[in-house]
Each structure stands twice: as structure tokens, then as C-alpha cells.
Amino acid sequence: MAPTLGYLSLWLSLFFSILQFLISLKNKKLKLINISVHGLLISSLISFFLLMFSYIISDFSILNVFQNSHTTKPLIYKIAGVWGNHEGSMLLWILVLTIFNYFIFKLHNEKNSIFILKALETQALITMGFILFTIFTSNPFERIFPPQENGLGFNPILQDPALAIHPPLLYVGYVGFSAAFSIGIATLTSNEKVPWYNYMKPFVVTAWTFLTIGIALGAVWAYYELGWGGWWFWDPVENASFMPWLLGTALLHSLIVVEKKQSLQTWVLLLSILTFLLSVVGTFLVRSGILTSVHTFALDPSRGMYILAFTFLLATYSLILFGTKSKKYFNNNYFAFFSREGSILINNILIVVVCSTVFLGTIYPLLVETFTSNKISVGEPYYNSTAVLIMIPAILIMGVGPILSWNREEKSKTLKKIFPSVLLTSVMTLLAFSIYQTYSLVGVIGIILSFWIISNNLVLLLKKKAGHSGGMILAHLGIGLLILGITGSSVWQEEKIIRMAINSETKIKEYNIIFKEISEIKGPNYIALRGNFLVYDDSKNIVTKLKPENRFYPVKNNFTTEASIHTNLFRDLYIVLGEGNFKDGWVVKIYYNPLVVWIWIGALVIFLGGIVSTAKNLKKLKSSQ
Amino acid sequence: MTTYKILLTNILLFILSVSLVFLVTNNSNSVEPDEILQDQKQEFRARNISKNIRCMVCQNESIDESSAPLAKDLRILIRSKIKEGKKDEEIYKFLTDRYGDFILLKPPFKLSTLALWVLPFLFLIIGVLIVLFHNKKSKKIHYL
């Protein structure tokens, strides 16, 4: 019953999206628009929750549930199973599209009617494209005859709380940029005089905020699940989310310039188009299976071709529109290097360069493989010597940008303004190196950049009267903390890889670690070997007990390692249990990861800054309506 | 549910957990203690090279991070080459001769990768030019 209804409801969403498209095209009957927007939202909610319901009751007459679930799976992972696979995640895409569609509609009033209908037209078109894709290539409600006794399970490595909520957050980000795209297209096609940038900004800030926390949770997951202490790998799938994040960041900042100076309007329109296109390209890369990477599970060329064609059409349409219509928004407001808008412009350009580099690195192996008989890999070392390098000046400018005033800044005045932060940065940098006592170029640069951002924003925080946005200060502060964590963990990491017998002891930094015992435990849908390690500090006080596990999931015949981590503000102690036996001992990998927690704190602070900013922008929009 | 069934499940779980101890051998992760060279400098070189070498059977992992048997073989191979007194370049060359450029995580600079290496910096130069152009124009307007 549920699958039939869910499938029907999906067709109903297709109907409503077509209806919305046709009516907004003719832009007449508001009542019908109202019905179609609500109908679209409700019907996609119904199909989404019916799939969730089928997962919860383990309805194995549905192919998708059969392939991705199992009765022994804990409830939260049954729910997360909905979007843990291709078909279900497309349903989530559609749901988020329709939610943003609804919020665009909420902007509607008598003055902006024509404009909003234009935006709804584009949003309906995008929604139609994804519903058609889902129905014809990735139907989540496909039945299986006869219904199965039990499901095939779920990749245990994905069975994790951080990863369970990672996709919805990421999708709010990706798909949120669709609203910016639709508003951008409406701005290009309509001749209405409306504050389009005020409409666009809350969507951009929301999408950016959620994309940030979504990416961060993916990194958290990689950190404790993949078992070698890393958290970012420049994997193509990670890049697919990082590229829209970069362009979204550029868009967010240049929108401020539009707001304040009515400048950079064409640039913002271009960015709003490109950001969403990159989100769709990212979906194409991930979903088509064209990349061979950790996250790719589905391989089906028909899907790839559909999204490729869809992306191509969307790109051609929007870019031609931009080429022909954007002239009317062009103005000759050139501005100086030494001003706040100047710093935003420079950083926008640097961000776009970084984004192009990441794009190049992501697709280049595909190009080489297609056009030559050769095959190449583009991995972390490439990005470190290109993208990361280009980010350094951007971060320096980011520190000073908010301190500069609009229009023009005297150079001597700038020096006076940045004096406290230069002083603070120097002191903090010296302090950091006197603690860690190892020097490397990367370390020095990282620490200086981090304290440069932190101290500049602390200065801003103390100087309340300047009227800086609290969300901005928070988000920038978060970036500073993030860089601190990244630098600490990559420069001062120490590792120890040894074979330990029961009751043997080892030392890492100031800690003594005793391997006490190993035991077998039974989890809800796995069994595991669990090591018990006692950690003592140099004055022989017990610090913590660490219990890394090796899990075996019988349903999928699959192993995972669960690292055990003790965190404080200065360092993580990270233990992974490897292979072994009672006679020779077990392979144990111990990492001393300095400052890692600041990566997560930083990301969280950025997220909070985003939330504050979203709230402020929404309030501003409401009061202007 | 009979007691018989519960007993059976428990026996099954017991067998599973016992076999787990043996099965876990497949689940070693990355560099293992037995591989590590005594000479710290040599080991450091080996680790550095390993970080730039792709695990051919994995997805976007270096052999330093990978637990695949092939990655282990390559780690041991690199260490034995270092012990033989081979230079880093010789080891890289040996590996690319055998496996092709695909094995390098940092693609080599050659004709087919020209765009990959040049374009980012070309973009950067163009960007800087745009900024300078903007700055110049703004000065003109300012002095008018």
C-alpha cells in the first residue's frame, strides 16, 4: 500500500511542478500558483515520508528497502537509510527543492508579483527535471516479487550518527543554491525593479551555512571512521561539495557589495548561476558513478547521461541568458584596492581561482583517460601545491578586509588600524612555537594566518561601535580556529605504529599507554573485538581508558575499525586496533593529534555565525516587505 | 521462539566471534610495525614516498594509508629499494615505469598535464590583472 501511494505521490509532484511551470509562464492566476506550490510541497513530503515509513517497518517488497536495509538495523539507521542510497537521496533532493520553492513563493506580494512568478517558473523547471529523473531512472518505490524475508543490509561503514545527518544538511546547501539560481534567472529575464539581491541573500546564507556544517560532519566522520587520523582527502566527492561551498562563499560576500554599493551586480548574477550549476555537476559526478571513489556506490550509465544532458541544458540556457541579458546590470563602479569592497573583490577572484583549480583537478583525470591512452591520478599533493597555496593570500586579506572602510582607505590609517592585531598575532605565534618547539614553514604560515584572523576579529568584537555584523565576526573567527586546528594536526601530529602484547606498555609524548586486555563484545548488528588501553600521564595519573574496536557485520560480511579517541582542547589521543593474536600481540596505531578539536569548534562557530546572519537577513527582509 | 532456537543463535554467534579473531587478520590498517625500518631517516623517506604513491586497487588512497595487500607489497618494495641505497627519484622512476603515471598522486609535469599545472597560475595572473585594472580605473575616477 505505502509504496503504491508513495509512487503515486511522486507522479502527483510531477503534475504539480508542471502545473506551476505552465501557470507561472503565463503568470496569471495566483490561486492556481498557490495550489501548485502547496500541492508540490505536500506531495513530495508524502512520498518522502512514505519511503521512510517503508524503511521503518522494513517493507522488503520494495527493492530499495530490500537492498539497503535489514531488520536488525537500529531505528536511526533505518531512517537514515532513506537517503543513504541513490534513489532515496534523489527523493530528498526533490523534497528540499520543493521546500525552497515554497519559501520563494512566500516572498510574493503585490509589488514583486511578476518577478517572483519568474523565479517560481525556473524553480518548477528544475524540480520537474529532478522528478522526471527520479521516476524514470531511479524509482525508489520499485517493487520486488516475491517480497523478501529480510534485506541485504547497509554498508556498515556508513552506519554512524554523523553520517546519518550529513546528507540532509549537505542537500539543504546544494539545493538551497537552486533558489539563488531561480532568483538570478528571474532578475535577468524580468524588467521589474525589485530588490532582487535582498531576496537572494537569505537563501544564499542559509544554503552556505548548511553546506558548511554538512561538509564538516563528513570530515568528522572520516576522522574517526576511516582510522588513520585524517579528515580531508581531496577525494572527488569531497571536492564536489567543496566547489559549491567556495563559489557560495564568493557569492555571499559580493552580495554584500551589491547591497551597500549597488556594484558587482552582473558578477553576483553570474556567481548565482555558476554556484548552482556546480551543485548539479557535483551531483552528476557523485551519482553517475563516473568517479571511482570511496563514496560512489552506484554505476549506471543511463543515470549519468540524463544528469549530464540536464546539466548541459541548464548551463546552456542560463549562460546564454546571462550573456544576452546581463548588460543592463553592468555599471562602471570601479573601486580601489584599499577598501572593504576592494578586499571583497580580490578575495572573490582568489576564491574563483581556487575553485577552478579544484575543478580542474577533479575532472582532469577523466579528461586524460577519455582522450589519451594514459591514466593519471590527482591527489592531495597536487592540491597542496596549487589550491592551498592560492588560499594563503586570500586568508591574509580576509583578516584585514572587515577592518577597512568602504570606498577608500588611507594607507597610513590602515597601518594604525591593524597594529593591535599584528601585535597580538606576533605574541600568539611566539607562544604557540614556544609550546610546540618544532618549526616548519607550513607550521609557521598556518599559525600566523590563524592568529591573524582570530586577533583581527577579536579586535572587531571589542570595537562594537563600528557596526560590524555579529554573524560575520563569528564566522570569520571560526575560520581562524579552523586553520589553527588544521595546522596543529597536520604539522605536529605524532604517530606510533607498534605491535603490542597484552599488558605491554608504550609511550607517546607525555603519555604512557598500557594495553590491558582484549575482549569480544556483541553490538546490535555486529560483533567486535575491543581492546582496552589505559592511558597515564607523566605523573602516573590515569587520564582515560581507550577502547578501539574491530567490528564485524555478519549481514554484509564486512569489517570496520572504530577508532577510540580522547579529546581535550590541546590534543586528541587516537588509537586504532589492527590485526593480531595473543601470541604475537596486536598491531596498534596511536596518534597524538594536536589541536584537532579546534577544527570542529571552528566549523561549529562558522555554522553559528551563519545562523546569526541568516536570522538577521530574514528579519531585514521581513521589515522591508 | 524455542529455547532450541536461542541456543542455536548463540552457538552461531560464538562461532562467528571465534572466527572473528582469525578473520580480523584481513583488516590490518596501513603501515605495520614489521615493515618499519630501523634507520629513522630511511623510514622517514619511505613514509614520504608512500604518501605520494597511489594504492592502485583502492579509491583515492595513498599506499601509506591503505590496508590493501598490494599497498603493503609496495611499501615493502620501497623500503627494500631504500635499503639498497636507491635515491628517491630512482624509486619513483621504477614505480612509474612499472605502473604508469596513474600511481603518482602528484601528476608529473608533462605535455598531457600541462593545462593541469599551468592553468591555476594562469587564472591567478588573470585575476591579479583584473584587480589592478579595477584599481587603476578607480583612481582615474577619483582624480577627475
Short mmCIF file of C-alpha atoms in Angstrom, two decimals, chain A residues 196-409:
data_model
loop_
_atom_site.label_atom_id
_atom_site.label_comp_id
_atom_site.label_asym_id
_atom_site.label_seq_id
_atom_site.Cartn_x
_atom_site.Cartn_y
_atom_site.Cartn_z
CA TRP A 196 16.39 41.03 -6.01
CA TYR A 197 19.61 40.84 -4.00
CA ASN A 198 17.62 41.17 -0.78
CA TYR A 199 15.58 38.16 -1.89
CA MET A 200 18.62 36.18 -2.90
CA LYS A 201 20.74 36.78 0.19
CA PRO A 202 18.80 34.82 2.85
CA PHE A 203 18.75 31.79 0.55
CA VAL A 204 22.47 32.05 -0.10
CA VAL A 205 23.32 32.48 3.59
CA THR A 206 21.09 29.55 4.56
CA ALA A 207 22.48 27.27 1.86
CA TRP A 208 26.05 28.24 2.67
CA THR A 209 25.54 27.69 6.41
CA PHE A 210 24.11 24.23 5.95
CA LEU A 211 26.68 23.26 3.34
CA THR A 212 29.39 24.28 5.81
CA ILE A 213 28.11 22.11 8.64
CA GLY A 214 27.32 19.27 6.22
CA ILE A 215 30.88 19.21 4.91
CA ALA A 216 32.23 19.46 8.47
CA LEU A 217 30.21 16.43 9.59
CA GLY A 218 31.56 14.46 6.65
CA ALA A 219 35.05 15.37 7.82
CA VAL A 220 34.25 14.38 11.43
CA TRP A 221 33.04 11.04 10.16
CA ALA A 222 36.16 10.47 8.06
CA TYR A 223 38.29 11.37 11.07
CA TYR A 224 37.03 8.73 13.43
CA GLU A 225 35.77 6.14 10.99
CA LEU A 226 38.48 5.75 8.38
CA GLY A 227 41.11 5.10 11.02
CA TRP A 228 44.21 6.98 10.06
CA GLY A 229 43.59 10.30 11.72
CA GLY A 230 42.93 12.21 8.52
CA TRP A 231 39.73 14.10 7.89
CA TRP A 232 40.01 15.64 4.39
CA PHE A 233 41.35 13.74 1.42
CA TRP A 234 40.64 15.85 -1.66
CA ASP A 235 38.51 12.99 -2.79
CA PRO A 236 36.45 13.91 -5.89
CA VAL A 237 33.27 13.52 -3.88
CA GLU A 238 34.55 15.90 -1.23
CA ASN A 239 35.58 18.30 -3.98
CA ALA A 240 32.06 18.08 -5.38
CA SER A 241 30.76 19.67 -2.19
CA PHE A 242 33.73 21.97 -1.68
CA MET A 243 33.35 23.70 -5.08
CA PRO A 244 29.79 24.99 -4.50
CA TRP A 245 30.92 25.98 -1.00
CA LEU A 246 33.74 28.08 -2.45
CA LEU A 247 31.55 29.81 -5.03
CA GLY A 248 28.79 30.19 -2.43
CA THR A 249 31.31 31.98 -0.21
CA ALA A 250 32.20 34.33 -3.07
CA LEU A 251 28.51 34.91 -3.83
CA LEU A 252 27.71 35.66 -0.20
CA HIS A 253 30.39 38.33 0.02
CA SER A 254 29.76 40.03 -3.29
CA LEU A 255 26.06 40.20 -2.41
CA ILE A 256 27.10 42.46 0.46
CA VAL A 257 28.81 44.76 -2.03
CA VAL A 258 25.65 44.84 -4.16
CA GLU A 259 23.64 45.68 -1.06
CA LYS A 260 25.94 48.50 0.05
CA LYS A 261 27.24 49.91 -3.22
CA GLN A 262 24.91 48.65 -5.98
CA SER A 263 28.10 47.42 -7.57
CA LEU A 264 29.14 43.97 -8.86
CA GLN A 265 25.56 43.11 -9.88
CA THR A 266 26.50 41.21 -13.05
CA TRP A 267 29.18 39.36 -11.12
CA VAL A 268 26.67 38.26 -8.49
CA LEU A 269 24.24 37.08 -11.16
CA LEU A 270 26.99 35.03 -12.80
CA LEU A 271 28.00 33.53 -9.44
CA SER A 272 24.41 32.64 -8.56
CA ILE A 273 24.19 30.69 -11.82
CA LEU A 274 27.58 29.02 -11.50
CA THR A 275 27.13 28.01 -7.87
CA PHE A 276 24.00 26.03 -8.56
CA LEU A 277 25.42 24.60 -11.78
CA LEU A 278 28.37 23.31 -9.75
CA SER A 279 25.95 21.76 -7.27
CA VAL A 280 24.28 19.91 -10.14
CA VAL A 281 27.65 18.98 -11.66
CA GLY A 282 28.64 17.68 -8.23
CA THR A 283 25.51 15.54 -8.16
CA PHE A 284 26.35 14.31 -11.64
CA LEU A 285 29.89 13.39 -10.63
CA VAL A 286 28.76 11.58 -7.49
CA ARG A 287 25.61 9.95 -8.79
CA SER A 288 26.69 8.86 -12.24
CA GLY A 289 29.44 6.66 -10.86
CA ILE A 290 31.88 8.33 -13.26
CA LEU A 291 34.37 8.75 -10.47
CA THR A 292 35.97 5.88 -8.74
CA SER A 293 35.97 6.99 -5.16
CA VAL A 294 35.13 5.92 -1.65
CA HIS A 295 31.62 7.29 -1.78
CA THR A 296 30.46 6.03 -5.12
CA PHE A 297 28.26 3.03 -4.97
CA ALA A 298 26.02 3.19 -7.98
CA LEU A 299 27.13 2.52 -11.52
CA ASP A 300 24.51 3.07 -14.16
CA PRO A 301 25.27 4.99 -17.38
CA SER A 302 21.64 5.90 -18.14
CA ARG A 303 21.54 8.00 -14.99
CA GLY A 304 24.82 9.63 -15.85
CA MET A 305 23.63 10.53 -19.33
CA TYR A 306 20.39 12.01 -18.02
CA ILE A 307 22.07 14.27 -15.45
CA LEU A 308 24.76 15.21 -17.94
CA ALA A 309 22.14 16.22 -20.50
CA PHE A 310 20.14 18.06 -17.84
CA THR A 311 23.22 19.92 -16.57
CA PHE A 312 24.18 20.76 -20.14
CA LEU A 313 20.73 22.18 -20.93
CA LEU A 314 20.57 24.13 -17.68
CA ALA A 315 24.07 25.52 -18.24
CA THR A 316 23.46 26.49 -21.86
CA TYR A 317 20.13 28.12 -21.08
CA SER A 318 21.35 30.10 -18.08
CA LEU A 319 24.67 31.16 -19.53
CA ILE A 320 23.17 32.29 -22.84
CA LEU A 321 20.61 34.23 -20.85
CA PHE A 322 23.41 35.76 -18.82
CA GLY A 323 25.36 36.61 -21.96
CA THR A 324 22.45 38.40 -23.60
CA LYS A 325 20.65 39.99 -20.67
CA SER A 326 23.21 40.87 -18.05
CA LYS A 327 24.34 44.11 -19.72
CA LYS A 328 21.61 46.15 -18.10
CA TYR A 329 23.06 45.39 -14.68
CA PHE A 330 26.56 46.39 -15.60
CA ASN A 331 27.90 49.62 -14.17
CA ASN A 332 31.20 51.39 -14.08
CA ASN A 333 31.64 51.48 -10.35
CA TYR A 334 35.32 50.68 -10.25
CA PHE A 335 36.71 50.65 -6.82
CA ALA A 336 40.00 50.93 -5.08
CA PHE A 337 42.20 48.17 -3.84
CA PHE A 338 42.39 49.56 -0.32
CA SER A 339 38.74 49.50 0.68
CA ARG A 340 36.36 46.97 2.08
CA GLU A 341 34.72 46.31 -1.28
CA GLY A 342 38.18 46.11 -2.82
CA SER A 343 39.19 43.38 -0.40
CA ILE A 344 35.97 41.51 -1.14
CA LEU A 345 36.61 41.76 -4.87
CA ILE A 346 40.17 40.46 -4.55
CA ASN A 347 39.06 37.56 -2.41
CA ASN A 348 36.20 36.79 -4.77
CA ILE A 349 38.71 36.46 -7.56
CA LEU A 350 41.06 34.33 -5.47
CA ILE A 351 38.19 32.06 -4.45
CA VAL A 352 37.14 31.61 -8.05
CA VAL A 353 40.75 30.75 -8.95
CA VAL A 354 40.86 28.17 -6.14
CA CYS A 355 37.52 26.76 -7.25
CA SER A 356 38.70 26.48 -10.87
CA THR A 357 41.80 24.68 -9.65
CA VAL A 358 39.78 22.19 -7.65
CA PHE A 359 37.50 21.72 -10.66
CA LEU A 360 40.49 21.14 -12.91
CA GLY A 361 42.00 18.62 -10.51
CA THR A 362 38.69 16.79 -10.20
CA ILE A 363 37.90 16.41 -13.89
CA TYR A 364 41.42 16.25 -15.34
CA PRO A 365 41.90 12.51 -14.73
CA LEU A 366 38.60 11.91 -16.55
CA LEU A 367 39.76 14.03 -19.49
CA VAL A 368 43.14 12.32 -19.70
CA GLU A 369 41.51 8.91 -19.56
CA THR A 370 38.99 9.85 -22.26
CA PHE A 371 41.34 11.48 -24.72
CA THR A 372 44.62 9.62 -24.27
CA SER A 373 45.56 6.04 -23.53
CA ASN A 374 47.17 7.23 -20.33
CA LYS A 375 45.70 7.39 -16.85
CA ILE A 376 46.70 9.82 -14.15
CA SER A 377 45.83 10.44 -10.52
CA VAL A 378 45.34 13.84 -8.97
CA GLY A 379 45.65 13.61 -5.23
CA GLU A 380 46.40 15.63 -2.15
CA PRO A 381 49.98 16.63 -3.16
CA TYR A 382 48.59 18.42 -6.25
CA TYR A 383 46.09 20.46 -4.26
CA ASN A 384 48.66 21.31 -1.63
CA SER A 385 50.91 22.88 -4.20
CA THR A 386 48.15 24.73 -6.08
CA ALA A 387 44.82 25.42 -4.37
CA VAL A 388 46.15 25.62 -0.83
CA LEU A 389 48.94 27.93 -1.94
CA ILE A 390 46.50 30.33 -3.58
CA MET A 391 44.35 30.37 -0.43
CA ILE A 392 47.16 31.91 1.63
CA PRO A 393 46.88 35.49 0.28
CA ALA A 394 43.08 35.19 0.41
CA ILE A 395 43.23 34.40 4.13
CA LEU A 396 45.62 37.29 4.77
CA ILE A 397 43.21 39.66 3.04
CA MET A 398 40.25 38.11 4.82
CA GLY A 399 41.81 39.13 8.12
CA VAL A 400 42.15 42.78 7.22
CA GLY A 401 39.13 43.24 4.92
CA PRO A 402 36.43 43.88 7.53
CA ILE A 403 38.64 46.46 9.24
CA LEU A 404 38.92 48.63 6.13
CA SER A 405 36.22 51.19 5.48
CA TRP A 406 34.02 51.34 2.43
CA ASN A 407 35.02 53.46 -0.58
CA ARG A 408 38.61 54.36 0.20
CA GLU A 409 41.04 53.86 2.99
#
